Short mmCIF file of C-alpha atoms and ligand atoms in Angstrom, two decimals:
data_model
loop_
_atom_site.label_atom_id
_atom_site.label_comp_id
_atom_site.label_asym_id
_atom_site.label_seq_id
_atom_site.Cartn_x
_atom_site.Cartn_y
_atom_site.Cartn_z
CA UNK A 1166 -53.26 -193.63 -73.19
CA UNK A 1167 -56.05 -193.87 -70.80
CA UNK A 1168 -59.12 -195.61 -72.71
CA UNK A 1169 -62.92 -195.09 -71.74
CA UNK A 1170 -64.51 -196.15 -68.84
CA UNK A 1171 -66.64 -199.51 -69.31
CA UNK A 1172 -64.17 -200.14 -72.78
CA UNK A 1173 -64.68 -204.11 -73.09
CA UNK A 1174 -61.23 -205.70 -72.78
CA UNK A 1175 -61.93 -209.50 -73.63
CA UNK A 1176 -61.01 -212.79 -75.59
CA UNK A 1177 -62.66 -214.89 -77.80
CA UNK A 1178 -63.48 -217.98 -79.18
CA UNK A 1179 -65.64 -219.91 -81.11
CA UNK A 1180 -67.77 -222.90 -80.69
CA UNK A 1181 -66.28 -225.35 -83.14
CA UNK A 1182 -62.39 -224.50 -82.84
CA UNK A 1183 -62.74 -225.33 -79.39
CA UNK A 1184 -65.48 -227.45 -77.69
CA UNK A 1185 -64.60 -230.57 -79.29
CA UNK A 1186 -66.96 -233.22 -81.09
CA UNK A 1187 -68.57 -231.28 -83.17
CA UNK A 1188 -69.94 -233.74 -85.10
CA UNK A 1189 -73.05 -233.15 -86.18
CA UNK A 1190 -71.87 -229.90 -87.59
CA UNK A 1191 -70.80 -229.36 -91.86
CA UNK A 1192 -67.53 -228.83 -91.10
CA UNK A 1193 -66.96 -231.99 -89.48
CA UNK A 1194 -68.24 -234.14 -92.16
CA UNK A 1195 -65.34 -231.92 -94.44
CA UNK A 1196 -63.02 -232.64 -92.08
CA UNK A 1197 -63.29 -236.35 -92.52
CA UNK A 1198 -63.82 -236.93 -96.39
CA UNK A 1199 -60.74 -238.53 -97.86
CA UNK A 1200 -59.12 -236.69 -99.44
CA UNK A 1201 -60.04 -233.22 -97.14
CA UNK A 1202 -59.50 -229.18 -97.70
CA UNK A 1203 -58.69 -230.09 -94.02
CA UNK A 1204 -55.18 -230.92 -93.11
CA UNK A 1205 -56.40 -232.65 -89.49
CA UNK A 1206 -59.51 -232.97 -88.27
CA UNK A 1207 -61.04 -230.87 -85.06
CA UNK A 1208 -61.60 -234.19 -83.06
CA UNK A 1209 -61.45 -233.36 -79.18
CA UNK A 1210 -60.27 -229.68 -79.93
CA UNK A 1211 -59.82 -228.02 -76.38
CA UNK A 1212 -62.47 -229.94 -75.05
CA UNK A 1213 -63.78 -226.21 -73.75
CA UNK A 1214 -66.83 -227.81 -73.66
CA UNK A 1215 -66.42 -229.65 -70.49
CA UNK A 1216 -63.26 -227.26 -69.62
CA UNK A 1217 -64.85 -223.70 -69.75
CA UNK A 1218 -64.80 -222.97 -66.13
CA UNK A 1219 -61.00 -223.49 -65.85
CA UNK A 1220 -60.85 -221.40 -68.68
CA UNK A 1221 -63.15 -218.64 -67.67
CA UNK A 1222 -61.33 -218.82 -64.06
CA UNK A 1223 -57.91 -217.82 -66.10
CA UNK A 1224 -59.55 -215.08 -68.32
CA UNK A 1225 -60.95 -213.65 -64.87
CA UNK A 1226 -58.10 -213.93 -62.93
CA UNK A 1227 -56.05 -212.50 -65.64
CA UNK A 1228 -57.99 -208.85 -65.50
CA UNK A 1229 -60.15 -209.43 -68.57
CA UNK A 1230 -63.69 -208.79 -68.73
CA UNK A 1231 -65.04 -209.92 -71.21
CA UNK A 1232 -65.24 -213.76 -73.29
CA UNK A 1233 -66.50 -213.93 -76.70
CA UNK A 1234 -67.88 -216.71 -77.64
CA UNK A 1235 -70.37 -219.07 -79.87
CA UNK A 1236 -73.11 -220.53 -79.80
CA UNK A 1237 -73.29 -223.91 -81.95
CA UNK A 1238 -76.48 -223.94 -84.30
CA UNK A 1239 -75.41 -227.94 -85.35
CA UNK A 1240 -76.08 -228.71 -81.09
CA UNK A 1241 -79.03 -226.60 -80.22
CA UNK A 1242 -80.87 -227.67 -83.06
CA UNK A 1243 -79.54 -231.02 -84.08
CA UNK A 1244 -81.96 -231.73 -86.94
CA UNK A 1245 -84.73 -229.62 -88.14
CA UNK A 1246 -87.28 -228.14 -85.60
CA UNK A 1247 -85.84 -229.90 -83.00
CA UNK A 1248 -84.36 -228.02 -80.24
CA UNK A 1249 -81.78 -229.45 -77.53
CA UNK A 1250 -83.00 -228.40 -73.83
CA UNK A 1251 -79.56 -229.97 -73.06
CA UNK A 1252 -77.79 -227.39 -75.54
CA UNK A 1253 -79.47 -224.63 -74.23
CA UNK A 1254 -78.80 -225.30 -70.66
CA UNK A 1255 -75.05 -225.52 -71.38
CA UNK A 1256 -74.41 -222.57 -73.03
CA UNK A 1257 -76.97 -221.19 -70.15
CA UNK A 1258 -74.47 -221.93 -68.04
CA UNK A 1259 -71.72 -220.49 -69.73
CA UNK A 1260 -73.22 -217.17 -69.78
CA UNK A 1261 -73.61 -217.96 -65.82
CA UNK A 1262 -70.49 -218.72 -64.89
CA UNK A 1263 -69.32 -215.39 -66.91
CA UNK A 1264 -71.64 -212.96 -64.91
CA UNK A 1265 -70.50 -214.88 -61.48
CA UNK A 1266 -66.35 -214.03 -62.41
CA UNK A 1267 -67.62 -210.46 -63.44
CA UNK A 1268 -67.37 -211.15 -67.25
CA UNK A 1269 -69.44 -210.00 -69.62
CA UNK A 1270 -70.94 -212.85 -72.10
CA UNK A 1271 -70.52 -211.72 -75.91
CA UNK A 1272 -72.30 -214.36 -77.77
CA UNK A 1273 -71.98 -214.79 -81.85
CA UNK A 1274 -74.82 -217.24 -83.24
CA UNK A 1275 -73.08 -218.18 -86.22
CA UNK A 1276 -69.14 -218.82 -86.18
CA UNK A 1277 -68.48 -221.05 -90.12
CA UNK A 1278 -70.48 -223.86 -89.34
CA UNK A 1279 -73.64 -225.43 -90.13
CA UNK A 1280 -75.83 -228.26 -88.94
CA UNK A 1281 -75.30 -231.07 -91.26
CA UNK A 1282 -79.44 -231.08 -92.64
CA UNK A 1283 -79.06 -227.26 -92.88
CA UNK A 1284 -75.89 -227.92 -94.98
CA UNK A 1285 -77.68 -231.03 -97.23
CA UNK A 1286 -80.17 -228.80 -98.08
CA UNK A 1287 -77.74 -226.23 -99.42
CA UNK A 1288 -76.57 -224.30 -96.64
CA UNK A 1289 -75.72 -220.43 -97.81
CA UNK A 1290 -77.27 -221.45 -100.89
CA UNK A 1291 -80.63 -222.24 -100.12
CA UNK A 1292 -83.36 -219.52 -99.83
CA UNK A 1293 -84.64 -220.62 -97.02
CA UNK A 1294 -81.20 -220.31 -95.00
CA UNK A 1295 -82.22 -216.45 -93.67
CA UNK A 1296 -85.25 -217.57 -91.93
CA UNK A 1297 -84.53 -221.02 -90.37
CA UNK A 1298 -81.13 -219.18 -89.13
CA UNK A 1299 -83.12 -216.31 -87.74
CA UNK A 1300 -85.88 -219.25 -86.08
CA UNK A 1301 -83.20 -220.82 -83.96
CA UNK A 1302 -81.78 -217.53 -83.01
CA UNK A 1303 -85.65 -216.80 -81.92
CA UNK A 1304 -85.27 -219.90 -79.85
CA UNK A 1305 -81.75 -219.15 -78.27
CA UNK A 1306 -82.50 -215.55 -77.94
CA UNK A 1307 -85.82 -216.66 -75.78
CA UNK A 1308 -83.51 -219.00 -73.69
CA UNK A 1309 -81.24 -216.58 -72.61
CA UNK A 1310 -80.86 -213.92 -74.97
CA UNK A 1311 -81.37 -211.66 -72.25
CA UNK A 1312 -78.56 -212.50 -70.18
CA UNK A 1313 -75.99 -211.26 -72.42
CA UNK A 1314 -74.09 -208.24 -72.95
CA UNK A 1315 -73.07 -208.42 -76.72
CA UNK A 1316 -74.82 -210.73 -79.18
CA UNK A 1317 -73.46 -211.03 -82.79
CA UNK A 1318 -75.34 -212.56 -85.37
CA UNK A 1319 -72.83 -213.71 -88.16
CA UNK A 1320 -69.12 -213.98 -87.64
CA UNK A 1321 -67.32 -212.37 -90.49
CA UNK A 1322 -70.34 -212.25 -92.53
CA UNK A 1323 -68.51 -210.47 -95.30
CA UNK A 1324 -65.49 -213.55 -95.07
CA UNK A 1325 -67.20 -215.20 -97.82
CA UNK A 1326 -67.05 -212.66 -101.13
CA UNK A 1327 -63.61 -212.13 -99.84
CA UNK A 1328 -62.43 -215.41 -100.02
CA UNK A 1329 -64.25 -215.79 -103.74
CA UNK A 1330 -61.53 -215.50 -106.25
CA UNK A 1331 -58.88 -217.93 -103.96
CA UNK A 1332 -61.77 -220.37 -102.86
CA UNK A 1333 -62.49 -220.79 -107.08
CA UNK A 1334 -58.45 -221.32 -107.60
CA UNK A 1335 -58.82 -224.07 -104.91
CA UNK A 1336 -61.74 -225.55 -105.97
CA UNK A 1337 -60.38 -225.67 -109.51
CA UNK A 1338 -56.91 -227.07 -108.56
CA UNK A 1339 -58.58 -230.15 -106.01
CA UNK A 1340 -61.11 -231.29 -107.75
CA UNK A 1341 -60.40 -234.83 -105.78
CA UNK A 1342 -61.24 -232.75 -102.46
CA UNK A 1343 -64.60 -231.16 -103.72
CA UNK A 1344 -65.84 -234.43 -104.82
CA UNK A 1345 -65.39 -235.91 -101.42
CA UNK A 1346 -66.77 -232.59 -99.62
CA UNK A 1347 -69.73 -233.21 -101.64
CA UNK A 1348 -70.26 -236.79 -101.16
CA UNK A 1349 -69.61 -235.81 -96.68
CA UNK A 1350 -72.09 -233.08 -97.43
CA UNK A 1351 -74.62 -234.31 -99.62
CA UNK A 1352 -74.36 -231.39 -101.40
CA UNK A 1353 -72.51 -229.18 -103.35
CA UNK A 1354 -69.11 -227.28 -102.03
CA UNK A 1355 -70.68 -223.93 -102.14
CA UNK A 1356 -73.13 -224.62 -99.14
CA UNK A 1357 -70.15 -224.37 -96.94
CA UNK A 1358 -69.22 -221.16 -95.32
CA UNK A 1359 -65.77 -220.67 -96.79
CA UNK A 1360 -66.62 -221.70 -100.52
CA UNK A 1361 -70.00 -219.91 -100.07
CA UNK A 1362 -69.36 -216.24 -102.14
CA UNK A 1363 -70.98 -217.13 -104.82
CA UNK A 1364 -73.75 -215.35 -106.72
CA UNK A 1365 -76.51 -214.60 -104.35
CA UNK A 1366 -74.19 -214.68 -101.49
CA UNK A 1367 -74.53 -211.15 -100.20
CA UNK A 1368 -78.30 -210.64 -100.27
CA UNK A 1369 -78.80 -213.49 -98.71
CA UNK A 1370 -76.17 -213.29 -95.84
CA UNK A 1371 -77.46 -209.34 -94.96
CA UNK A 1372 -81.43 -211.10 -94.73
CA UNK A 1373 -80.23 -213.81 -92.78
CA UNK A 1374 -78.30 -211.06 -90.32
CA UNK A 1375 -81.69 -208.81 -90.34
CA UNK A 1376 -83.86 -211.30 -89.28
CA UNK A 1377 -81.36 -212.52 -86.62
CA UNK A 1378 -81.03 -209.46 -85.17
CA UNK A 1379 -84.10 -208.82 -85.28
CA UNK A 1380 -85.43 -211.86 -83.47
CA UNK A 1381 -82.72 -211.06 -80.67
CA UNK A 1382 -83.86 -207.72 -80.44
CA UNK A 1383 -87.35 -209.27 -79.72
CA UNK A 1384 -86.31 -210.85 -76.93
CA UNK A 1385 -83.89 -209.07 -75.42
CA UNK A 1386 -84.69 -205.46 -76.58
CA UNK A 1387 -81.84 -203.81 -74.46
CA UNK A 1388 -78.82 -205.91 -75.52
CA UNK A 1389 -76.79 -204.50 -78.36
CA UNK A 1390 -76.77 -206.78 -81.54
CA UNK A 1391 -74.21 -206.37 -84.74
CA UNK A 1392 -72.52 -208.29 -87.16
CA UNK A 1393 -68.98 -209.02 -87.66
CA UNK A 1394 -67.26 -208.27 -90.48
CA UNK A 1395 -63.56 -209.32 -92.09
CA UNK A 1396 -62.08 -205.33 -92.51
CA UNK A 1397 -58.37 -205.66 -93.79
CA UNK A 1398 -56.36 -202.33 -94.26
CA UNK A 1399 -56.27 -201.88 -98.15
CA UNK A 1400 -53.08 -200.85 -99.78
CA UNK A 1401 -53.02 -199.65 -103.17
CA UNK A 1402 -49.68 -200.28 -105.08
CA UNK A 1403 -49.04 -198.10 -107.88
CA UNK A 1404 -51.90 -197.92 -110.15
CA UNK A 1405 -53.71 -200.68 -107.62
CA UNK A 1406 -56.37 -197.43 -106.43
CA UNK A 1407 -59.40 -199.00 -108.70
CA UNK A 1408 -59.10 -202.49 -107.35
CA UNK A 1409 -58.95 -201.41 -103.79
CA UNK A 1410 -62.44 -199.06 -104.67
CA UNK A 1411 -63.50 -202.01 -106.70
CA UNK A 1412 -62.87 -204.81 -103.55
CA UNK A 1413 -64.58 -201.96 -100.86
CA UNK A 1414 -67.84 -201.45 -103.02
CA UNK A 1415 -67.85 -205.72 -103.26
CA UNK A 1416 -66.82 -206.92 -100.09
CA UNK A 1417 -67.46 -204.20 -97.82
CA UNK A 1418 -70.35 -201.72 -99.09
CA UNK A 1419 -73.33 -203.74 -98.78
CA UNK A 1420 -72.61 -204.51 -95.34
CA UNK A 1421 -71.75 -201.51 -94.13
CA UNK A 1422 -74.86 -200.05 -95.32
CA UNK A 1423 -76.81 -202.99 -93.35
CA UNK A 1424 -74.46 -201.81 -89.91
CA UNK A 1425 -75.89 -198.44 -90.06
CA UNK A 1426 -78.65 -199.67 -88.46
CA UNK A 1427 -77.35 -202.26 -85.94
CA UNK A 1428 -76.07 -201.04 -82.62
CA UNK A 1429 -72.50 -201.75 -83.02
CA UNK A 1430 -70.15 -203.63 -85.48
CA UNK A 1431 -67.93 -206.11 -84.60
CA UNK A 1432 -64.48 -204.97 -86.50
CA UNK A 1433 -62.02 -208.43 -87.74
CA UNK A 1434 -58.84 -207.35 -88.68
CA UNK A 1435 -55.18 -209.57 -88.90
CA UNK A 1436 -53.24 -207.71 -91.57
CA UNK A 1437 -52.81 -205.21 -94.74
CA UNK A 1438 -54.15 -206.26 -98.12
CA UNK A 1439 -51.81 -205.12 -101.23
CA UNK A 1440 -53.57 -204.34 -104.59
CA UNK A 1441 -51.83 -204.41 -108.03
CA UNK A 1442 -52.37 -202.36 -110.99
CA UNK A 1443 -53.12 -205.48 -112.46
CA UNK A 1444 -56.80 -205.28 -109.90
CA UNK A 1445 -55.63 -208.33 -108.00
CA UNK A 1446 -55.67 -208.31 -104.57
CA UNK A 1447 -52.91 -210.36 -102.27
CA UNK A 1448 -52.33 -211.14 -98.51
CA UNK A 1449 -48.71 -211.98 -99.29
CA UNK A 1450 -46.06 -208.49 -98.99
CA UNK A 1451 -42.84 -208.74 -100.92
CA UNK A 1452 -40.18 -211.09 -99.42
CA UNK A 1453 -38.10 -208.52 -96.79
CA UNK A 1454 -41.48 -207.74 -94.64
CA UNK A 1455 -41.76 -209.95 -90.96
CA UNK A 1456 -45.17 -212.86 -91.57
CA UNK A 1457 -46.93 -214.68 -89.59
CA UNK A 1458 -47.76 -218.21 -89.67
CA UNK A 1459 -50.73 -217.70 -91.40
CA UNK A 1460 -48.12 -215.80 -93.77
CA UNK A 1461 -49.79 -212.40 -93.59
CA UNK A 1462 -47.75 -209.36 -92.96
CA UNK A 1463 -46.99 -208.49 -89.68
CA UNK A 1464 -48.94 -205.01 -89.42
CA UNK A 1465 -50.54 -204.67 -86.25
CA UNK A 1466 -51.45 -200.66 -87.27
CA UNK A 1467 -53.84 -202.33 -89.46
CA UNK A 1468 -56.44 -202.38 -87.04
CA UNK A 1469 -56.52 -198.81 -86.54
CA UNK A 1470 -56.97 -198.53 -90.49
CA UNK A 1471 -60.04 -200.72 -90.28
CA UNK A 1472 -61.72 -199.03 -87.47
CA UNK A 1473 -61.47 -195.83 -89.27
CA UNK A 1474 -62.49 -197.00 -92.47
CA UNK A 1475 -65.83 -199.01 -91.17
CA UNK A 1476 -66.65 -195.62 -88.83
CA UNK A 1477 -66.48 -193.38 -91.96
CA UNK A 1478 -68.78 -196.10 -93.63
CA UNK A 1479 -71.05 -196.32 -91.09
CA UNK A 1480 -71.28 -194.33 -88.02
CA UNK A 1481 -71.76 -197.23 -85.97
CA UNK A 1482 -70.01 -197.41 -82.98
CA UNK A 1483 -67.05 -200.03 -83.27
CA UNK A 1484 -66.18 -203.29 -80.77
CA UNK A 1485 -62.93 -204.99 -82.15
CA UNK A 1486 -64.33 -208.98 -81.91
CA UNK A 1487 -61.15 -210.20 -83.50
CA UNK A 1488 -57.51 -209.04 -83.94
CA UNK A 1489 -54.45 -211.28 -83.53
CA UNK A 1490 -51.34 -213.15 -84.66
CA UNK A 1491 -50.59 -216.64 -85.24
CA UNK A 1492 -47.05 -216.96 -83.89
CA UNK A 1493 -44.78 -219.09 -81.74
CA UNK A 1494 -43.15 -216.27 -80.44
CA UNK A 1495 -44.95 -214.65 -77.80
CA UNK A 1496 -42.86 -211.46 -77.28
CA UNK A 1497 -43.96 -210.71 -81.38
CA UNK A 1498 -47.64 -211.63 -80.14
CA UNK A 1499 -46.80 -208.93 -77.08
CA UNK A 1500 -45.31 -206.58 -79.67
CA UNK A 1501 -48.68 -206.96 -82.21
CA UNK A 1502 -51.41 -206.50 -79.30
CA UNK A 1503 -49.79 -203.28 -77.66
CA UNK A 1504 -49.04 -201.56 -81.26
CA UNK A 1505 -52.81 -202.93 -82.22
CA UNK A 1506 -53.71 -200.98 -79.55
CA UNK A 1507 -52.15 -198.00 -80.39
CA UNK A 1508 -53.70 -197.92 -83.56
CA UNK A 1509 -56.95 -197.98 -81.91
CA UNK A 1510 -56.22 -195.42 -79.44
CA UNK A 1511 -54.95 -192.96 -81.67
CA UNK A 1512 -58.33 -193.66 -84.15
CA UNK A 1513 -60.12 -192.94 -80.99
CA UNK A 1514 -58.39 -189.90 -80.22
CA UNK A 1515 -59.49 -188.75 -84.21
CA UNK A 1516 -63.13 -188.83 -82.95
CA UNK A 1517 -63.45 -193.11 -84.35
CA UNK A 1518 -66.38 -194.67 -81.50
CA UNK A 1519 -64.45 -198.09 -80.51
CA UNK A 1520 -66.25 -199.31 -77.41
CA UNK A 1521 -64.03 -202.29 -76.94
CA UNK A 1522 -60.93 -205.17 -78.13
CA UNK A 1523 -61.56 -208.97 -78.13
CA UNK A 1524 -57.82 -210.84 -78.76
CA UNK A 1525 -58.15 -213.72 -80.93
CA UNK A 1526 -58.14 -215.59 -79.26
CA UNK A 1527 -57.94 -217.43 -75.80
CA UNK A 1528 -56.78 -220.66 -76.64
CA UNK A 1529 -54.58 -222.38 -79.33
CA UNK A 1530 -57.11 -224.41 -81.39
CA UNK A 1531 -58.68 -225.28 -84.32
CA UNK A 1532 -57.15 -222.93 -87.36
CA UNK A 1533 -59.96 -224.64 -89.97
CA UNK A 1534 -58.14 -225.83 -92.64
CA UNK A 1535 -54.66 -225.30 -90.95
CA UNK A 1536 -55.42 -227.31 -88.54
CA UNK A 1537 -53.75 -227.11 -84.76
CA UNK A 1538 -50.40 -225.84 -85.90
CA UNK A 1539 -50.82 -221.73 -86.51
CA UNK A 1540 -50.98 -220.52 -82.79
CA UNK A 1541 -52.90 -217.46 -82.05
CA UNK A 1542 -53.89 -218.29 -78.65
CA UNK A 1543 -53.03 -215.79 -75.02
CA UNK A 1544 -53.12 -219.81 -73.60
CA UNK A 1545 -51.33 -222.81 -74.87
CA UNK A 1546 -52.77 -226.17 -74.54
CA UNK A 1547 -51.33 -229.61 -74.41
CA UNK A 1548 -52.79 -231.85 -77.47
CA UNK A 1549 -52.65 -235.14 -75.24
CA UNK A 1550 -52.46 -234.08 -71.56
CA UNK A 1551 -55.38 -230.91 -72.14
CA UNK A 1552 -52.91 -228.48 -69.67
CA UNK A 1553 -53.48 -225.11 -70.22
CA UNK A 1554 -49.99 -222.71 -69.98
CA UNK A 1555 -50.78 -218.89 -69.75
CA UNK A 1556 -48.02 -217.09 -72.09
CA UNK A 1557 -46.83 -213.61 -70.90
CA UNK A 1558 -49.14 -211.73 -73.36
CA UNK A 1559 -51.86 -213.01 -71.70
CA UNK A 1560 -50.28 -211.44 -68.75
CA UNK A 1561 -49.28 -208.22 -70.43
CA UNK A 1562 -53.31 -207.71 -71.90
CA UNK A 1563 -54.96 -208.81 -68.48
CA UNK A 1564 -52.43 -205.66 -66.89
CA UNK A 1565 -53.82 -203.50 -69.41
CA UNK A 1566 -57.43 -204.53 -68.92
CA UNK A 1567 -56.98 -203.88 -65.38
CA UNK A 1568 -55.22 -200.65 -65.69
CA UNK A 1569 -57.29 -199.68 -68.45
CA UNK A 1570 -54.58 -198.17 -70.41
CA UNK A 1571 -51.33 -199.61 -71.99
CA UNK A 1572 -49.50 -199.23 -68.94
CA UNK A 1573 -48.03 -202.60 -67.62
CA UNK A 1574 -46.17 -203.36 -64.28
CA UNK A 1575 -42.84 -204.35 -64.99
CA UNK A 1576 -44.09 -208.39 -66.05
CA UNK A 1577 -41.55 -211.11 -66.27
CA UNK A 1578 -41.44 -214.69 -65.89
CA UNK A 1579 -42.65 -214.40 -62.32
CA UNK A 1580 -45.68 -212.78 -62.47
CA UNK A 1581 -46.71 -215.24 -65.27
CA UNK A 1582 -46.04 -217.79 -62.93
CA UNK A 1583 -47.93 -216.01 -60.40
CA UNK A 1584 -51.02 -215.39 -62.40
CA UNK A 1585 -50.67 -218.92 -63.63
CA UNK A 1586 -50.99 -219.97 -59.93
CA UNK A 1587 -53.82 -217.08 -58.65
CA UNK A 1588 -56.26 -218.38 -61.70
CA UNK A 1589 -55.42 -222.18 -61.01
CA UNK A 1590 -57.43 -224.74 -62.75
CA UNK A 1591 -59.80 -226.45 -60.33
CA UNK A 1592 -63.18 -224.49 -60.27
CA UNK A 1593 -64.99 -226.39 -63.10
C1 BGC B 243 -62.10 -216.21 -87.72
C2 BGC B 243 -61.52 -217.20 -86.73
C3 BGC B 243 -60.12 -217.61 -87.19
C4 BGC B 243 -59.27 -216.38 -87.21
C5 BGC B 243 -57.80 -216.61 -87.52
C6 BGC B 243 -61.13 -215.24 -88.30
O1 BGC B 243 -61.29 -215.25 -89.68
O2 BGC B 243 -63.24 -215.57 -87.19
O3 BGC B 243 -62.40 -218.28 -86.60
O4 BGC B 243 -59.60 -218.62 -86.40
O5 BGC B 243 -59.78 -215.47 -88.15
O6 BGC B 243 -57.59 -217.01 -88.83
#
């Protein structure tokens, strides 16, 4: 199972689940409204921000080479117009000290969150959302737009009408928690990523993403810009094959008719979705099936069904930004990533264009709403102390990153230790 040369073997990240102090961004204020959708709040969350040499040193030294990351709209343009030379230059040199470790920078612009006067002003639901989002990705583009190797305009774009019919249920049964979102936000619930598939929704989102890519493209005509999208494997129960057309044409269709014209799109995938005959659609299997913590099904082959069903839709070639599993126990994680892999390597084998696989993610962080306990993370991390430990699947990917197939040397406990001691954690 050799796989292409120049595949993109990486890990990602994003801004807010791990820079810590995000706190000029939406989600912040909705962490901190009593009573909160949010079980903790982000506070210092791997305080990546200061830390993301040492962590770029470990991806390196592990084999990887690639990091996906964000960019944090809520810093580089802190209130309306009005850029931050200081944001810029930091994420400048986080692209910088990627290229000097032989890492290729995969940058998404938007990853959930908001600025806060974005998010007054209605967020998602305000028409003038596509074009101030596609004026600071003008301005970040022109900062360094060019340095990248990846750029992503919308994480999960399609997240959003998927989350629709349980974001309504929640709404409806915390009424307490949407009153205090609102009063954080200054305006309604909706203008929040998560709550945000309402009516409108998808036109919107797919402008916002045109213009974005297009103002990348503008200034950095040779770097290769997509979307990401949230592609679950669908699984029709007896009498469930309506519902599972029905959720495709919603969720999926319109954006995979936008893709056909990007240059690649990012692929999301974490487990199977199970429709009923009764059209509803559920991320909970019956009782005897292995879940995560998130309490999805364990089904790593669903990435392979996602990549296939995204190339039929679109032709456009495929990068895997996201695919992991929240778990404690890393030989399950080790288990998941090399059958996840499989799946895509026998898709690729059937003719399906995946350039590359991102793990979500590097680090244990910020789940959202979950809060710091759901662990998807190739690194653990120390709440109080900050210490990063590298688990053996980060060991076990970085082999077959380096190796460039799913061969792996025979790892054990001591070659964790050892690459915990080659990647060290002093080059800030
Ligand atoms: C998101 C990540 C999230 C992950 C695990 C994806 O929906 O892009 O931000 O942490 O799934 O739930």
């Amino acid at each position: 199972m050799m796989f292409p040369s120049g595949f993109v073997w990486g890990a990602a990240t994003a801004a807010h689940q791990v820079e810590g102090g995000n706190s000029n961004s939406d989600c912040w204020a909705l962490e901190y409204a009593k009573p909160s959708f949010f079980i903790e709040p982000s506070a210092d969350a791997c305080d990546h921000a200061a830390r993301y040499g040492d962590d770029l040193a470990i991806l390196a030294g592990l084999g990887l080479n690639a990091y996906r990351f964000s960019i944090e709209w809520a810093r580089v343009e802190p209130e309306e117009g009005a850029f931050s030379q200081v944001a810029l230059d930091h994420y400048k040199r986080v692209i910088d000290a990627c290229w000097s470790r032989n890492i290729q920078p995969v940058a998404t612009f938007h990853h959930f969150t908001n600025p806060r006067w974005v998010a007054r002003d209605g967020g998602w639901l305000d028409e003038r959302f596509p074009d101030r989002f596609a004026r600071y990705c003008e301005v970040t583009a022109g900062a360094f737009g060019d340095q990248l190797a990846y750029a992503c305009t919308i994480n999960e774009i399609n997240l959003p009408d998927s989350l629709f019919e349980l974001m309504a249920r929640v709404k409806a049964k915390y009424p307490d928690r949407v009153a205090a979102g609102e009063g954080a936000l200054g305006a309604v619930i909706e203008s929040f990523f998560l709550f945000s598939g309402v009516e409108g929704y998808t036109a919107r989102a797919i402008r916002a993403h045109e213009l974005a890519r297009d103002a990348v493209k503008a200034a950095a005509p040779h770097v290769p810009v997509g979307m990401t999208m949230s592609i679950q494997e669908c699984e029709a129960e007896p009498g469930g094959e309506a519902a599972v057309a029905a959720y495709k044409r919603r969720v999926y269709a319109p954006y995979y008719e936008s893709a056909k014209r990007d240059d690649f799109l990012g692929v999301q995938t974490y487990t199977r979705m199970r429709f009923g005959a009764d059209g509803k659609a559920t991320r909970r299997p019956p009782p005897e099936v292995e879940l995560t913590q998130m309490g999805y099904e364990y089904r790593p082959q669903a990435l392979g069904a996602a990549c296939r069903d995204a190339w039929a839709a679109t032709g456009t070639p495929i990068i895997v930004t996201e695919s992991g599993i929240a778990t404690q126990d890393d030989s399950r994680r080790r288990a998941f990533i090399r059958s996840a892999l499989e799946s895509v390597s026998v898709a690729m084998a059937d003719g399906v264009d995946i350039r590359g696989y991102v793990y979500w993610t590097l680090l244990d962080n910020f789940e959202w709403m979950s809060g710091y306990a759901p662990t998807f993370g190739l690194v653990g991390v120390d709440r109080r102390t900050m210490a990063r430990a590298i688990k053996p699947s980060a060991v076990m990917i970085g082999e077959f990153a380096r190796a460039n197939s799913l061969v792996q040397n025979a790892s054990g406990a001591d070659e964790v230790l050892s690459a915990g001691a080659a990647v060290g954690v002093s080059d800030r």
